[in-house]
Structure formats: structure tokens, C-alpha cells
Amino acid sequence: YYQRLIKDVNQFNEMSSKHELKISFNVYGLITSREFQLAKTYIERLRARLPQEYCKPNIVSMLDLDWNLFILKIRREIGGEKLWTLKKQVVIFKNEELLGDDEDLLEFVGSKYRFTIFEEFECIGAQQFINYIEQQKVNGNTFVYFTIAVDQQIIGTLLFELYATAVPTISKIFLKTCAKKVGGYSGTCIQRIVWPSWIQCGGWCLEQYKVPCENYSISHNKRGVLSMCNNGKHIDNCTQFFVTLEPTPWMDYKYVAFGQLINGDHVLRILQNIPTLYEEPLKKIDIVKSGELDLRPTFGPKDLSYLKDFLATRDPISGLHPDVTDVRDCSSDYSLGSDNQPPCDIIDYLLEMYREENE
């Protein structure tokens, strides 16, 4: 009995030691970024080929706003020069310790193995984003975009997901107003910036649709929440709206939230840092174009070729550094109109492709 017990204990210890020797990866990144898709693919292949050496990885893909909030959060919590100087849109942890970005992963893989994966990672990222859009549409949600210009210079696009299943009436009216070529949001202004809480949009000249506040099921619990203005008597005017710049829980049960920014956080940061006088922006901010987003369900090799040309030749979008929340804290390198700007991304191409197909 004791010999069998000792044998079982030894086997357990052997299994435990083998498990402890296994390498675990945690990968977080922007769903459309090439570096995230590269890291994700390599780590999944390592796990598939060498399950005895690698644990099942924890891979978390994020949309634009969620990624910016996440990377800022872990920089503050973990700290360290390597994390604060990380410029890629992916962060990798090996055995709960920071490894770095995709280049650090490739260096690790190259030191142990000899294999290379040839994939069009841009195409994978674009297709996964399209799949997200299509899945949310199946769930009943819709998507709208606003192309924004400051002093007649386009700075980028805000892309919102409307929670049409939770707040159907207001979402339907808002979508209809976005899609109008005349009498819609195209050509209206962003007339108010209440730093650091929200920006107010929609101008003053649109037809008002007065409807009761539908419900308060969506909370103003994060940055980028899309919500309707009202007249203070729980009556939405359904044309003027605002976008939160930070969590504003005091707005719950006062204003109806019905959407969320999913791409274009760098554009929102530009807007929030524009100087104001009594909450009125001192620069002219226009919604150049608005509409419903309806992407093609597939992204093929031909699209990839066009995408690479687009990313290589198009002018960068103006923007502030993702960690800058106050224009007073940023250096001149990250001021509006600087040459040191974030590159346009895959979603910019998808929006451009969609607009060209529908014009």
C-alpha cells in the first residue's frame, strides 16, 4: 500500500513539474493591427504543434477604444520603461511577466525554433473586424460613421455601434438622420466641448423629433458613450447628441445612452483638446459626412493589395498621443497638425472603400 502511495505521489510530482515547465502566454491587442494578428498566429501555432510545452494561450482582441483604455491602465498599474515606450498595438506576457511586442515574440521563437509563418496578417485583421460588424448586425445592432474636419481639414472618422436592440426607437431615428443627404448630420457642426466630460454635436438647425426618453438601460460608464440631449424634462430632441470623454455616471437616468464609439479614439482626443471659450470651440469643427456603415462580408486578396497601397500612400491622420488627455500635458510633437502623427489604419481603408462603393 505504501509503495503504491509513494509511486502515485511521485507520478503526481512529475506531472506537476512538467506542468510548471509549460510556457503560458497572455496576448492583448488591437484586432485590426498586423502585429497583434502576427503574435496571435505564432502563439496558436506553437500551442498546436507543441502542446506538451505550451499552455493554452489567453488571447484578447480589442477594438480601438478598448485597446487605448487597456494599455493606459496596465501602464499605470505595472509601469516600467519597456511598457511605457511600447509603440506597437499588442502587448505579450510570458509566464505572467512582460515579454513585449511582436518583435520580442519573434526573437523568442527564433532562439528556440526554426519556422516562419507566411500569412497576410493585415487581411486577417480586416476580416476579423468585418466578422465582428456582421455578427453584431445579426444581433440587431447597427453602425454609423462621422467624418470630422477641423478648420476644413479632415482629421479622421468616428465609428459608433448603436444598441438598436436595447434602445430601438432612438437608434432608428438617429440612424435615419445619419443617412440623410439633406437635413441630416452631414454638414452640421460640433458646437460644444465640455472638458473633460463630453462633446455636444448636431448643430442647431435640424428638424426636431420629440419623443419620450425610451429607457435608461445603457450606462454612461466609460469613455465614448453616445447619448441623446434632452430639454431637461425627459423629452429627447433626437437630433442633438453628445459623446462622453470619461465615465459620467451622474448622467444615468437623466439622458438616454444608445451607442458606443468603437473606432476613432484618436479623433475624439483631438476634439477634446481643442481650445474653447465658454465651452464653444475656437476652431470650426464640422461633420463632413455621416452615414450607416455596411461593409462587404468578405475581404479578399484584391482588397489586400489595395489596402497596402492605401496604407503606403495616404497622408497620416492628425492625432494626439494615446496617453495624452490634456493638451497642456503634451509636447509640441503631438499638437494638432504635427508631422508626428499616428498612421491611418485598416478601418480607415474599409470606410474609404465603403464610401467609394456607395457614391
Coordinates of C-alpha atoms in Angstrom, one line a residue:
Y1 CA 0.0 0.0 0.0
Y2 CA 2.7 2.4 1.0
Q3 CA 4.8 1.6 -2.1
R4 CA 1.8 2.3 -4.3
L5 CA 1.1 5.5 -2.4
I6 CA 4.7 6.6 -2.9
K7 CA 4.5 5.7 -6.6
D8 CA 1.3 7.8 -7.0
V9 CA 2.9 10.8 -5.2
N10 CA 6.0 10.6 -7.4
Q11 CA 3.8 10.5 -10.5
F12 CA 1.8 13.5 -9.3
N13 CA 5.0 15.4 -8.6
E14 CA 6.4 14.5 -12.0
M15 CA 3.2 15.7 -13.7
S16 CA 3.2 18.9 -11.6
S17 CA 6.8 19.7 -12.5
K18 CA 6.0 19.1 -16.2
H19 CA 3.0 21.4 -15.9
E20 CA 5.1 24.1 -14.2
L21 CA 7.6 23.9 -17.0
K22 CA 5.0 24.7 -19.6
I23 CA 5.1 28.2 -21.0
S24 CA 2.0 30.3 -20.9
F25 CA 1.2 33.4 -23.0
N26 CA -1.2 36.2 -22.5
V27 CA -1.7 38.3 -25.6
Y28 CA -3.7 41.6 -25.7
G29 CA -4.0 43.7 -28.8
L30 CA -6.0 45.7 -31.3
I31 CA -8.0 43.4 -33.5
T32 CA -7.1 45.1 -36.8
S33 CA -3.3 45.5 -36.1
R34 CA -0.9 43.5 -38.1
E35 CA 1.4 42.9 -35.0
F36 CA -1.5 41.5 -32.9
Q37 CA -2.6 39.1 -35.6
L38 CA 1.1 38.0 -36.1
A39 CA 1.6 37.3 -32.4
K40 CA -1.8 35.6 -32.1
T41 CA -1.0 33.3 -35.1
Y42 CA 2.5 32.4 -33.9
I43 CA 1.4 31.6 -30.4
E44 CA -1.6 29.5 -31.6
R45 CA 0.8 27.5 -33.9
L46 CA 3.2 26.9 -31.0
R47 CA 0.4 25.6 -28.9
A48 CA -0.9 23.4 -31.7
R49 CA 2.5 21.9 -32.5
L50 CA 3.9 21.6 -29.0
P51 CA 1.0 21.1 -26.5
Q52 CA 3.4 19.5 -24.1
E53 CA 5.5 22.7 -23.8
Y54 CA 2.8 25.4 -24.1
C55 CA -0.4 26.0 -22.1
K56 CA -3.5 27.2 -23.9
P57 CA -2.9 30.9 -24.5
N58 CA -5.1 33.7 -23.3
I59 CA -5.7 35.9 -26.3
V60 CA -7.8 39.0 -26.1
S61 CA -8.6 41.0 -29.2
M62 CA -9.9 44.6 -28.6
L63 CA -11.5 47.4 -30.6
D64 CA -9.8 50.8 -30.8
L65 CA -11.2 52.5 -27.7
D66 CA -10.9 49.4 -25.5
W67 CA -7.3 48.9 -26.5
N68 CA -6.4 52.5 -25.7
L69 CA -8.1 52.3 -22.3
F70 CA -6.4 48.9 -21.6
I71 CA -2.9 49.9 -22.5
L72 CA -3.1 53.1 -20.4
K73 CA -4.5 51.1 -17.4
I74 CA -1.7 48.5 -17.4
R75 CA 1.0 51.1 -17.9
R76 CA -0.2 52.8 -14.8
E77 CA -0.6 49.6 -12.8
I78 CA 2.6 47.8 -13.9
G79 CA 4.8 50.6 -15.0
G80 CA 8.3 50.2 -16.4
E81 CA 10.1 51.8 -19.3
K82 CA 9.5 49.0 -21.7
L83 CA 5.7 49.2 -21.3
W84 CA 5.6 53.0 -21.4
T85 CA 7.7 53.1 -24.6
L86 CA 5.8 50.3 -26.3
K87 CA 4.6 51.6 -29.7
K88 CA 3.0 48.5 -31.2
Q89 CA -0.7 47.7 -30.8
V90 CA 0.0 44.4 -29.0
V91 CA 1.4 43.5 -25.6
I92 CA 2.5 40.0 -24.7
F93 CA 3.1 38.4 -21.3
K94 CA 5.1 35.2 -20.9
N95 CA 4.6 33.3 -17.7
E96 CA 2.9 36.4 -16.2
E97 CA 6.0 38.5 -17.0
L98 CA 6.1 41.2 -19.7
L99 CA 7.7 39.9 -22.9
G100 CA 7.0 42.9 -25.1
D101 CA 5.5 43.2 -28.6
D102 CA 5.6 41.0 -31.7
E103 CA 9.3 41.6 -32.3
D104 CA 10.1 40.3 -28.9
L105 CA 8.0 37.3 -29.6
L106 CA 9.7 36.6 -32.9
E107 CA 13.1 36.9 -31.1
F108 CA 11.9 34.3 -28.5
V109 CA 10.7 32.0 -31.2
G110 CA 13.8 32.4 -33.3
S111 CA 16.0 31.5 -30.3
K112 CA 14.3 28.1 -29.9
Y113 CA 12.9 27.0 -33.3
R114 CA 13.3 27.5 -37.0
F115 CA 10.0 28.2 -38.6
T116 CA 8.3 31.1 -40.2
I117 CA 4.6 31.7 -40.9
F118 CA 3.7 33.4 -44.2
E119 CA 0.3 35.0 -43.7
E120 CA -1.3 38.2 -44.8
F121 CA -1.9 39.5 -41.3
E122 CA -3.5 42.7 -42.5
C123 CA -6.1 40.7 -44.3
I124 CA -6.8 38.6 -41.2
G125 CA -7.3 41.7 -39.1
A126 CA -9.6 43.3 -41.6
Q127 CA -11.7 40.1 -41.9
Q128 CA -12.0 39.7 -38.2
F129 CA -13.2 43.3 -37.9
I130 CA -15.8 42.7 -40.6
N131 CA -16.9 39.5 -38.9
Y132 CA -17.4 41.5 -35.7
I133 CA -19.6 44.0 -37.6
E134 CA -21.6 41.3 -39.3
Q135 CA -22.1 39.4 -36.0
Q136 CA -23.3 42.5 -34.2
K137 CA -25.7 43.2 -37.1
V138 CA -27.1 39.7 -36.8
N139 CA -27.7 40.5 -33.1
G140 CA -29.7 43.6 -34.2
N141 CA -27.2 46.4 -33.7
T142 CA -26.3 49.0 -36.4
F143 CA -23.2 51.1 -37.1
V144 CA -22.8 54.8 -38.2
Y145 CA -19.8 56.9 -39.0
F146 CA -19.0 60.6 -38.9
T147 CA -16.1 62.0 -40.9
I148 CA -14.8 65.0 -38.9
A149 CA -13.0 68.2 -40.1
V150 CA -11.3 70.9 -38.1
D151 CA -10.9 74.2 -39.9
Q152 CA -11.8 72.4 -43.1
Q153 CA -9.1 69.8 -42.7
I154 CA -10.3 66.2 -42.3
I155 CA -8.8 64.6 -39.2
G156 CA -10.5 61.2 -39.3
T157 CA -13.6 59.2 -38.7
L158 CA -15.7 58.4 -35.6
L159 CA -17.3 55.0 -35.9
F160 CA -20.2 54.1 -33.5
E161 CA -22.1 51.0 -32.7
L162 CA -25.8 51.7 -32.0
Y163 CA -27.5 49.4 -29.5
A164 CA -30.6 49.0 -31.6
T165 CA -31.9 46.0 -29.7
A166 CA -31.7 47.8 -26.3
V167 CA -32.9 51.2 -27.5
P168 CA -34.7 50.6 -30.8
T169 CA -36.7 53.8 -31.3
I170 CA -34.0 56.4 -30.7
S171 CA -31.4 54.2 -32.6
K172 CA -33.8 54.1 -35.6
I173 CA -34.3 57.9 -35.7
F174 CA -30.6 58.5 -35.2
L175 CA -29.7 56.1 -38.0
K176 CA -32.2 57.8 -40.3
T177 CA -30.8 61.2 -39.5
C178 CA -27.2 60.0 -40.1
A179 CA -28.2 58.6 -43.5
K180 CA -30.0 61.7 -44.8
K181 CA -28.1 63.5 -47.6
V182 CA -30.2 66.6 -46.9
G183 CA -31.4 67.6 -43.4
G184 CA -29.1 65.1 -41.7
Y185 CA -25.9 65.3 -39.7
S186 CA -23.7 65.8 -42.8
G187 CA -22.7 69.5 -42.8
T188 CA -23.6 70.1 -39.1
C189 CA -21.1 71.3 -36.5
I190 CA -19.8 70.1 -33.2
Q191 CA -20.8 73.2 -31.2
R192 CA -19.8 72.4 -27.6
I193 CA -16.8 70.9 -25.7
V194 CA -17.3 70.4 -22.0
W195 CA -13.8 69.3 -21.0
P196 CA -13.2 66.8 -19.6
S197 CA -16.7 65.3 -19.7
W198 CA -18.3 65.4 -23.1
I199 CA -18.6 67.0 -26.5
Q200 CA -22.0 68.0 -27.9
C201 CA -22.8 67.6 -31.6
G202 CA -25.6 68.0 -34.1
G203 CA -25.8 71.8 -34.5
W204 CA -29.0 73.8 -34.1
C205 CA -30.8 73.8 -37.4
L206 CA -32.1 70.2 -37.8
E207 CA -35.7 69.2 -37.5
Q208 CA -36.6 68.1 -34.0
Y209 CA -38.3 64.8 -33.3
K210 CA -39.6 65.0 -29.8
V211 CA -40.1 61.5 -28.2
P212 CA -40.1 60.4 -24.6
C213 CA -36.9 59.1 -23.1
E214 CA -37.1 55.5 -24.2
N215 CA -35.2 53.7 -21.4
Y216 CA -32.0 54.0 -19.3
S217 CA -30.7 50.5 -19.9
I218 CA -27.3 51.7 -21.2
S219 CA -25.0 53.3 -18.6
H220 CA -22.6 56.3 -19.1
N221 CA -19.9 54.2 -17.5
K222 CA -17.0 54.7 -19.9
R223 CA -15.4 57.0 -22.5
G224 CA -17.1 57.1 -25.9
V225 CA -20.7 56.6 -24.9
L226 CA -23.2 58.0 -27.4
S227 CA -26.2 59.7 -25.8
M228 CA -29.1 62.0 -26.6
C229 CA -29.5 65.5 -25.3
N230 CA -32.9 66.4 -23.9
N231 CA -34.7 69.5 -22.7
G232 CA -34.5 68.6 -19.0
K233 CA -38.0 67.1 -18.9
H234 CA -37.1 63.6 -20.1
I235 CA -38.0 64.5 -23.7
D236 CA -35.3 63.7 -26.2
N237 CA -34.9 66.1 -29.1
C238 CA -33.4 63.2 -31.1
T239 CA -31.1 65.4 -33.2
Q240 CA -28.5 66.9 -30.8
F241 CA -26.4 64.3 -29.2
F242 CA -23.2 64.0 -27.1
V243 CA -20.2 61.7 -26.7
T244 CA -18.7 61.2 -23.3
L245 CA -14.9 61.8 -22.7
E246 CA -14.9 59.9 -19.4
P247 CA -17.2 57.9 -17.2
T248 CA -20.2 60.2 -16.3
P249 CA -22.4 58.0 -14.1
W250 CA -24.4 61.1 -12.9
M251 CA -25.9 61.1 -16.4
D252 CA -27.6 57.8 -15.9
Y253 CA -31.4 58.1 -15.6
K254 CA -31.2 61.6 -17.0
Y255 CA -30.1 61.0 -20.5
V256 CA -30.6 58.1 -22.9
A257 CA -27.4 56.4 -23.9
F258 CA -27.8 54.2 -27.0
G259 CA -24.4 53.7 -28.6
Q260 CA -20.6 53.3 -28.1
L261 CA -17.5 54.6 -30.0
I262 CA -15.6 51.6 -31.4
N263 CA -13.1 53.3 -33.6
G264 CA -11.6 56.8 -33.9
D265 CA -10.5 57.4 -30.3
H266 CA -7.5 59.5 -31.6
V267 CA -10.0 61.7 -33.4
L268 CA -12.0 62.2 -30.2
R269 CA -8.8 63.1 -28.4
I270 CA -8.1 65.8 -30.9
L271 CA -11.6 67.2 -30.4
Q272 CA -11.4 67.2 -26.6
N273 CA -8.2 69.2 -26.7
I274 CA -9.4 72.0 -29.0
P275 CA -9.4 75.3 -27.0
T276 CA -12.8 76.7 -26.1
L277 CA -14.3 80.0 -24.9
Y278 CA -17.3 79.3 -22.6
E279 CA -17.4 75.8 -23.9
E280 CA -17.6 76.9 -27.5
P281 CA -14.7 75.6 -29.6
L282 CA -12.4 78.2 -31.1
K283 CA -11.9 76.1 -34.2
K284 CA -14.6 75.3 -36.7
I285 CA -15.5 71.6 -36.3
D286 CA -17.7 70.0 -38.9
I287 CA -19.3 66.6 -39.5
V288 CA -18.3 66.5 -43.2
K289 CA -20.1 63.3 -43.9
S290 CA -22.3 60.8 -41.9
G291 CA -24.0 57.6 -42.8
E292 CA -24.7 54.0 -42.0
L293 CA -21.8 51.5 -42.2
D294 CA -22.4 48.5 -44.3
L295 CA -19.2 46.6 -45.2
R296 CA -18.8 43.8 -47.6
P297 CA -18.9 40.4 -45.8
T298 CA -15.5 39.2 -47.2
F299 CA -12.1 40.8 -47.6
G300 CA -10.1 39.1 -50.4
P301 CA -6.6 39.2 -51.9
K302 CA -7.5 42.0 -54.3
D303 CA -8.7 44.1 -51.3
L304 CA -5.4 43.4 -49.6
S305 CA -3.4 44.7 -52.5
Y306 CA -5.4 47.9 -52.5
L307 CA -5.1 48.1 -48.7
K308 CA -1.3 48.0 -48.8
D309 CA -1.2 50.8 -51.4
F310 CA -3.7 52.8 -49.3
L311 CA -1.6 52.5 -46.1
A312 CA 1.6 53.3 -48.0
T313 CA 0.4 56.4 -49.9
R314 CA -2.4 58.1 -47.9
D315 CA -1.5 61.0 -45.7
P316 CA -1.5 60.2 -41.9
I317 CA -4.4 61.2 -39.8
S318 CA -3.8 64.1 -37.4
G319 CA -3.9 63.0 -33.7
L320 CA -2.6 63.2 -30.2
H321 CA -0.6 60.6 -28.5
P322 CA -3.0 58.0 -27.0
D323 CA -1.8 58.7 -23.4
V324 CA -2.3 62.4 -23.6
T325 CA -5.6 63.5 -22.1
D326 CA -4.9 67.2 -21.7
V327 CA -3.3 69.4 -24.4
R328 CA -1.4 71.2 -21.6
D329 CA 0.4 67.9 -20.9
C330 CA 1.5 67.1 -24.4
S331 CA 4.7 68.2 -26.1
S332 CA 4.7 70.2 -29.3
D333 CA 5.4 67.0 -31.2
Y334 CA 1.8 65.9 -30.5
S335 CA -0.1 69.1 -31.2
L336 CA -2.8 69.3 -33.8
G337 CA -1.4 69.3 -37.3
S338 CA 2.0 67.9 -36.2
D339 CA 4.0 65.6 -38.5
N340 CA 4.4 63.1 -35.7
Q341 CA 1.0 61.5 -36.0
P342 CA -0.5 58.0 -35.8
P343 CA -0.8 56.2 -39.1
C344 CA -4.1 55.6 -40.7
D345 CA -5.3 52.0 -40.1
I346 CA -7.2 49.2 -41.7
I347 CA -10.6 50.6 -40.6
D348 CA -9.9 53.9 -42.4
Y349 CA -9.4 51.9 -45.6
L350 CA -12.6 49.9 -45.0
L351 CA -14.5 53.1 -44.6
E352 CA -12.9 54.6 -47.6
M353 CA -13.7 51.5 -49.7
Y354 CA -17.3 51.6 -48.5
R355 CA -17.8 55.2 -49.3
E356 CA -16.4 54.8 -52.8
E357 CA -18.7 51.8 -53.5
N358 CA -21.8 53.8 -52.4
E359 CA -21.1 57.1 -54.1

